[in-house]
PDB file of C-alpha atoms in Angstrom:
ATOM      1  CA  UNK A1351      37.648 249.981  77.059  1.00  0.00           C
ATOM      2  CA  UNK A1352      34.084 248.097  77.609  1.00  0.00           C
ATOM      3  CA  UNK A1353      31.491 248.347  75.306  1.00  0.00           C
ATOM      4  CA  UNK A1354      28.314 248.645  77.305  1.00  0.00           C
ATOM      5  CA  UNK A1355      25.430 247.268  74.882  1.00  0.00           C
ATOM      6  CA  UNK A1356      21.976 248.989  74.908  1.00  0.00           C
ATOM      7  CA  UNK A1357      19.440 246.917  75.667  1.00  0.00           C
ATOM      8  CA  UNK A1358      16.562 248.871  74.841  1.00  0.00           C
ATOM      9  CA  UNK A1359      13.617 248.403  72.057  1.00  0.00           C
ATOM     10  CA  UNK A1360      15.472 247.071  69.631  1.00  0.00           C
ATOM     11  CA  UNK A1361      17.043 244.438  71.799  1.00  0.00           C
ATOM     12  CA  UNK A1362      16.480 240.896  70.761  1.00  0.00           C
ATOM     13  CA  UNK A1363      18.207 237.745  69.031  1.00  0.00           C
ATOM     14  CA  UNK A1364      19.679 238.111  65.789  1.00  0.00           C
ATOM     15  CA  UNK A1365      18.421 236.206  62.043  1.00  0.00           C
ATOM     16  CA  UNK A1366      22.339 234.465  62.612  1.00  0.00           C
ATOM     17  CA  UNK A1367      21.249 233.469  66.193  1.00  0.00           C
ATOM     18  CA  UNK A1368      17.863 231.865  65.418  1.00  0.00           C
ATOM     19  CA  UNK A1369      19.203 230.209  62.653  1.00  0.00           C
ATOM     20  CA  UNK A1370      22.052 228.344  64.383  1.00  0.00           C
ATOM     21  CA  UNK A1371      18.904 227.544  67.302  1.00  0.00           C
ATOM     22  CA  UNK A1372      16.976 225.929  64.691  1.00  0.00           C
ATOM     23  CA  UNK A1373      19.698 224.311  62.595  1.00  0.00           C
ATOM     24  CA  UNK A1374      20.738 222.882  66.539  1.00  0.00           C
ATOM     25  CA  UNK A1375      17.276 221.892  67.317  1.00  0.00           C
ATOM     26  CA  UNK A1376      16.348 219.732  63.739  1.00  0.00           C
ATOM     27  CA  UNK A1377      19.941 218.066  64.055  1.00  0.00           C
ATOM     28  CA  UNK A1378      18.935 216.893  67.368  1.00  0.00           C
ATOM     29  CA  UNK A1379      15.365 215.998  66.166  1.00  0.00           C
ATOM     30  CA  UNK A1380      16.616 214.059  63.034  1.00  0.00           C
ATOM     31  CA  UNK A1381      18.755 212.096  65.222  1.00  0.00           C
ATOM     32  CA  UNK A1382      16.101 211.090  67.905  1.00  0.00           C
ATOM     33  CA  UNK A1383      12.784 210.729  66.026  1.00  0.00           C
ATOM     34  CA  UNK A1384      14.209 207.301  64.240  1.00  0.00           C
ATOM     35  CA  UNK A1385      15.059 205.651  67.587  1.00  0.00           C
ATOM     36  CA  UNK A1386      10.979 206.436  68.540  1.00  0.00           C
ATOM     37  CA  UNK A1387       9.785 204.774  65.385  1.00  0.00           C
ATOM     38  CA  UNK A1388      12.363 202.051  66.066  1.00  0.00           C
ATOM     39  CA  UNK A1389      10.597 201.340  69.228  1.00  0.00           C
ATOM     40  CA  UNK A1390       7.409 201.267  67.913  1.00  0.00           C
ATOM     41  CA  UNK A1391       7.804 198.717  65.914  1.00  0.00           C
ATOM     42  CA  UNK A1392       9.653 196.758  68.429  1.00  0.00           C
ATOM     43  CA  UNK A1393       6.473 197.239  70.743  1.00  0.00           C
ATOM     44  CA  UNK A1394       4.368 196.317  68.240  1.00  0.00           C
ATOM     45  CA  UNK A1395       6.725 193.217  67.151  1.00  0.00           C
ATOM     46  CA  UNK A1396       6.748 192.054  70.943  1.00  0.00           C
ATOM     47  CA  UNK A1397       2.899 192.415  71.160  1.00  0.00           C
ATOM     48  CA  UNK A1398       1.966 190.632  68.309  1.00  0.00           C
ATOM     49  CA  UNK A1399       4.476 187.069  69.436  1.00  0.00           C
ATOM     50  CA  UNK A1400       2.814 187.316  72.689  1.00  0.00           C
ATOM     51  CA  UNK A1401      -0.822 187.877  71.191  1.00  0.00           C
ATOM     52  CA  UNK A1402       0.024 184.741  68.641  1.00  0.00           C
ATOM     53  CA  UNK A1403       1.280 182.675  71.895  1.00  0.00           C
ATOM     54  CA  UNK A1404      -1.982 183.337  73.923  1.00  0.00           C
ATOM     55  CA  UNK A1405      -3.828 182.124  71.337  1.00  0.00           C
ATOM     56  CA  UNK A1406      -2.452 178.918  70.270  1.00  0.00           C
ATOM     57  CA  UNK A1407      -2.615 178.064  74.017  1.00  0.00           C
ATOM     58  CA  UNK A1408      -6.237 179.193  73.936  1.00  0.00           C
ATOM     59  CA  UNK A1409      -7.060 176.654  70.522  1.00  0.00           C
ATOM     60  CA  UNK A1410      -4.970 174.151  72.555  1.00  0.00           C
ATOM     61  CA  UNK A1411      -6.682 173.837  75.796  1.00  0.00           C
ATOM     62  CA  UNK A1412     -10.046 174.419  73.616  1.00  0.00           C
ATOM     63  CA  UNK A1413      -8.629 171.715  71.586  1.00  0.00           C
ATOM     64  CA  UNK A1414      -8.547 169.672  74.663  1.00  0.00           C
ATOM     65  CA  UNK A1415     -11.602 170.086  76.559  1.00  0.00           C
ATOM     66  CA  UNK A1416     -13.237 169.259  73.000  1.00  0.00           C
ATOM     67  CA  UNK A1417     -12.776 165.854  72.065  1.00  0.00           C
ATOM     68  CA  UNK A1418      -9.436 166.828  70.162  1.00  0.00           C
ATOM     69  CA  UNK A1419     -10.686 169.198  67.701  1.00  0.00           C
ATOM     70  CA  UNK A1420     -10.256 172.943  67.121  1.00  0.00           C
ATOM     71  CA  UNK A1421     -12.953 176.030  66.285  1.00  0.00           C
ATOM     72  CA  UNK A1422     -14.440 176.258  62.770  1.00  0.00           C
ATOM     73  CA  UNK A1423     -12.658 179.850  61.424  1.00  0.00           C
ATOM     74  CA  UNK A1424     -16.634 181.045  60.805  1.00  0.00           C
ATOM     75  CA  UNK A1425     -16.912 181.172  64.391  1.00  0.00           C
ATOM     76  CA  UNK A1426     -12.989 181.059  65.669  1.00  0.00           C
ATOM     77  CA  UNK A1427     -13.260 184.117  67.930  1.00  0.00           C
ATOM     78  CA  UNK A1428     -16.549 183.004  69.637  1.00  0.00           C
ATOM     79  CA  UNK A1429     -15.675 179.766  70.874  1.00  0.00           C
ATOM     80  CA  UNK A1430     -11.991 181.108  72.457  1.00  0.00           C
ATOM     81  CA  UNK A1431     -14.290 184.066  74.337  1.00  0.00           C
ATOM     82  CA  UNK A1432     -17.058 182.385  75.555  1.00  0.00           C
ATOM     83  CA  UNK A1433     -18.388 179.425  77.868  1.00  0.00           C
ATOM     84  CA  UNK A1434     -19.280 176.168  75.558  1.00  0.00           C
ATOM     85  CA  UNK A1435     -20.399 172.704  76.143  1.00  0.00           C
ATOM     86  CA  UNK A1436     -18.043 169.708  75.149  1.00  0.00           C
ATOM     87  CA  UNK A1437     -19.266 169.288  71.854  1.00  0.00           C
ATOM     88  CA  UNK A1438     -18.201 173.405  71.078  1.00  0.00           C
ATOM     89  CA  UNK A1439     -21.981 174.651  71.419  1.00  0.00           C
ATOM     90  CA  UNK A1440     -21.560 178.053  72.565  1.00  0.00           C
ATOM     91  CA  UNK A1441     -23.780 178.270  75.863  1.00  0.00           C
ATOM     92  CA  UNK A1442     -23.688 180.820  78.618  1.00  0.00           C
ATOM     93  CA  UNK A1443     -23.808 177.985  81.094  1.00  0.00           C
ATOM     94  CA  UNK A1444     -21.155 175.796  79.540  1.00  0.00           C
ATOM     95  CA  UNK A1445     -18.848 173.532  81.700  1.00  0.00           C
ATOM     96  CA  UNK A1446     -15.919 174.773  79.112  1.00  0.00           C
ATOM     97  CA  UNK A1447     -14.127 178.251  78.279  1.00  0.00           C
ATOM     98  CA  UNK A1448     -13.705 181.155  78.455  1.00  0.00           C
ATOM     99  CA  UNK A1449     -10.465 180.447  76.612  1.00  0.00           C
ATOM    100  CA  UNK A1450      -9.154 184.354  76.083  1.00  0.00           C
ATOM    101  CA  UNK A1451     -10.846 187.672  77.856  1.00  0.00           C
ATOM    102  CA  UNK A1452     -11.867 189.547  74.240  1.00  0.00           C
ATOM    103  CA  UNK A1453     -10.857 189.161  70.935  1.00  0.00           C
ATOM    104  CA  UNK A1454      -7.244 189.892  69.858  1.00  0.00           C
ATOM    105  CA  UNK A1455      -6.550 193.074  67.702  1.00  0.00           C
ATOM    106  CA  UNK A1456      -3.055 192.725  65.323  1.00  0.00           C
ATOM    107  CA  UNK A1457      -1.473 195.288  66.445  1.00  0.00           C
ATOM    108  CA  UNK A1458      -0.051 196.205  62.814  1.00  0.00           C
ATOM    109  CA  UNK A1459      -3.495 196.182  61.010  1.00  0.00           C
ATOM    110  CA  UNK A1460      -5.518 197.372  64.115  1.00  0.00           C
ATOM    111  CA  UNK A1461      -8.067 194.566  62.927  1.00  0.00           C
ATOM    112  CA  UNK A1462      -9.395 191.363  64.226  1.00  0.00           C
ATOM    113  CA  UNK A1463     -11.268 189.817  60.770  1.00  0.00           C
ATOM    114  CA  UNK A1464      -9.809 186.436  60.391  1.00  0.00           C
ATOM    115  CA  UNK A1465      -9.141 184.661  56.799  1.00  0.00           C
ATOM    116  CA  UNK A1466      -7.869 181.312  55.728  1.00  0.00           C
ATOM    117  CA  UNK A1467      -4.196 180.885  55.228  1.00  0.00           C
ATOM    118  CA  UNK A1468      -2.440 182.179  52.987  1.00  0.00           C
ATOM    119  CA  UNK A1469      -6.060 184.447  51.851  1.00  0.00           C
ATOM    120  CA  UNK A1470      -4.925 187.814  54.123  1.00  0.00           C
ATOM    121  CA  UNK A1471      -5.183 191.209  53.380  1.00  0.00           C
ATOM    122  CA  UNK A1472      -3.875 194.386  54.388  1.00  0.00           C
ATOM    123  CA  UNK A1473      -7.030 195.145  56.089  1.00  0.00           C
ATOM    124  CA  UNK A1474      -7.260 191.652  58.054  1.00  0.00           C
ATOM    125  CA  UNK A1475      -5.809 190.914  61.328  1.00  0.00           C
ATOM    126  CA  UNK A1476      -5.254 187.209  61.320  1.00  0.00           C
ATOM    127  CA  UNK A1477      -4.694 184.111  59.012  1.00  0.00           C
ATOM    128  CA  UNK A1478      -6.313 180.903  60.273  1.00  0.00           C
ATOM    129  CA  UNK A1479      -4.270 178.051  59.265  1.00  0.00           C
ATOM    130  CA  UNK A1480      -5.996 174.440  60.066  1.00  0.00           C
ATOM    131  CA  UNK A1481      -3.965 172.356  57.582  1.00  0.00           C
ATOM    132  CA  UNK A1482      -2.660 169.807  59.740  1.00  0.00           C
ATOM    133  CA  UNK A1483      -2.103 171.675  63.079  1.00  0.00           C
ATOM    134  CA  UNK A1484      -4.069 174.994  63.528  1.00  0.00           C
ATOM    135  CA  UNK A1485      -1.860 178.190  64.178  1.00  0.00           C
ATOM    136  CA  UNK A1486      -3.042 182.024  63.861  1.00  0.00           C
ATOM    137  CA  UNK A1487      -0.664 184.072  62.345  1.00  0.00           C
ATOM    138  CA  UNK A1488      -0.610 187.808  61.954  1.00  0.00           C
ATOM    139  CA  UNK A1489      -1.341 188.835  58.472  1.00  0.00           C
ATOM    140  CA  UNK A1490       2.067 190.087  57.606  1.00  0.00           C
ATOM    141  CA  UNK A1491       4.256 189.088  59.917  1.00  0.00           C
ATOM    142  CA  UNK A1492       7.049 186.836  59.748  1.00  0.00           C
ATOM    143  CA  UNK A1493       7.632 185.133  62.925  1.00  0.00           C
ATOM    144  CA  UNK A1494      10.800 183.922  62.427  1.00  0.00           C
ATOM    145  CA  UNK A1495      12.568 187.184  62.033  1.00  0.00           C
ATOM    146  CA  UNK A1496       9.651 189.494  63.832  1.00  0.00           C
ATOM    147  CA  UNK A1497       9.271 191.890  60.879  1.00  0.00           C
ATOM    148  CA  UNK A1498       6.000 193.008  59.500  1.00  0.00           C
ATOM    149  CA  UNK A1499       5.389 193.201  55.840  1.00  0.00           C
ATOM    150  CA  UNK A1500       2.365 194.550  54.459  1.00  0.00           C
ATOM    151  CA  UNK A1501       0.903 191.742  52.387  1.00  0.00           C
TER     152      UNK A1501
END
């Protein structure tokens, strides 16, 4: 014989029902939430190599266009943003630059300040190295294997 169930007030799910739901629904958001994070820093990984290849392409052609040397770090993000003359005065008129559109933000530090080599913080973006050929390098970040490591 069929047992006909009454579906009246009391009808609803059961404590046993919402607990296999929710046990169903954090085993499915314990496995997906990782690959997200993994992709973030992927993003951010990818971003910040092509961010540190603009710019040494920007000091480059700056380097070029002045007499073979490259921006004082005091005023690094100036001369790549605006117009200069050939001997790196900034003017508004200036046969040389723009070299980059704004100022480049690490993407890990969310921060643009730029220190010496080797001097970088966790709150700095970029490392300024002028030794013997200048290179910006995100504070942190290991170009080689494209992990960032909080300094």
């Amino acid at each position: 014989m069929m047992q006909i169930r009454y579906l009246g007030r009391n009808a609803g799910f059961t404590l046993v029902e919402l607990m296999i739901v929710i046990s169903v629904l954090g085993i499915l958001a314990a496995l997906v939430v990782p690959k997200f994070t993994n992709a973030t820093t992927t993003a951010k990984s990818s971003a910040m190599l092509d961010t540190m290849r603009g710019t040494r392409m920007a000091l480059e052609r700056y380097k070029f266009d002045h007499d073979d040397t490259y921006p004082d770090i005091d005023d690094l993000w100036g001369a790549l943003i605006s117009k200069s003359d050939r001997d790196g005065t900034l003017n508004a008129t200036g046969d040389y630059g723009p070299y980059l559109k704004m100022v480049p933000v690490n993407p890990f530090t969310n921060s643009s300040s730029v220190t010496t080599f080797g001097e970088g913080t966790s709150s700095d973006g970029w490392e300024y190295d002028v030794t013997e050929r200048p290179v910006l390098i995100g504070v942190g970040f290991d170009e080689t294997t494209g992990e960032y490591t909080a300094p």
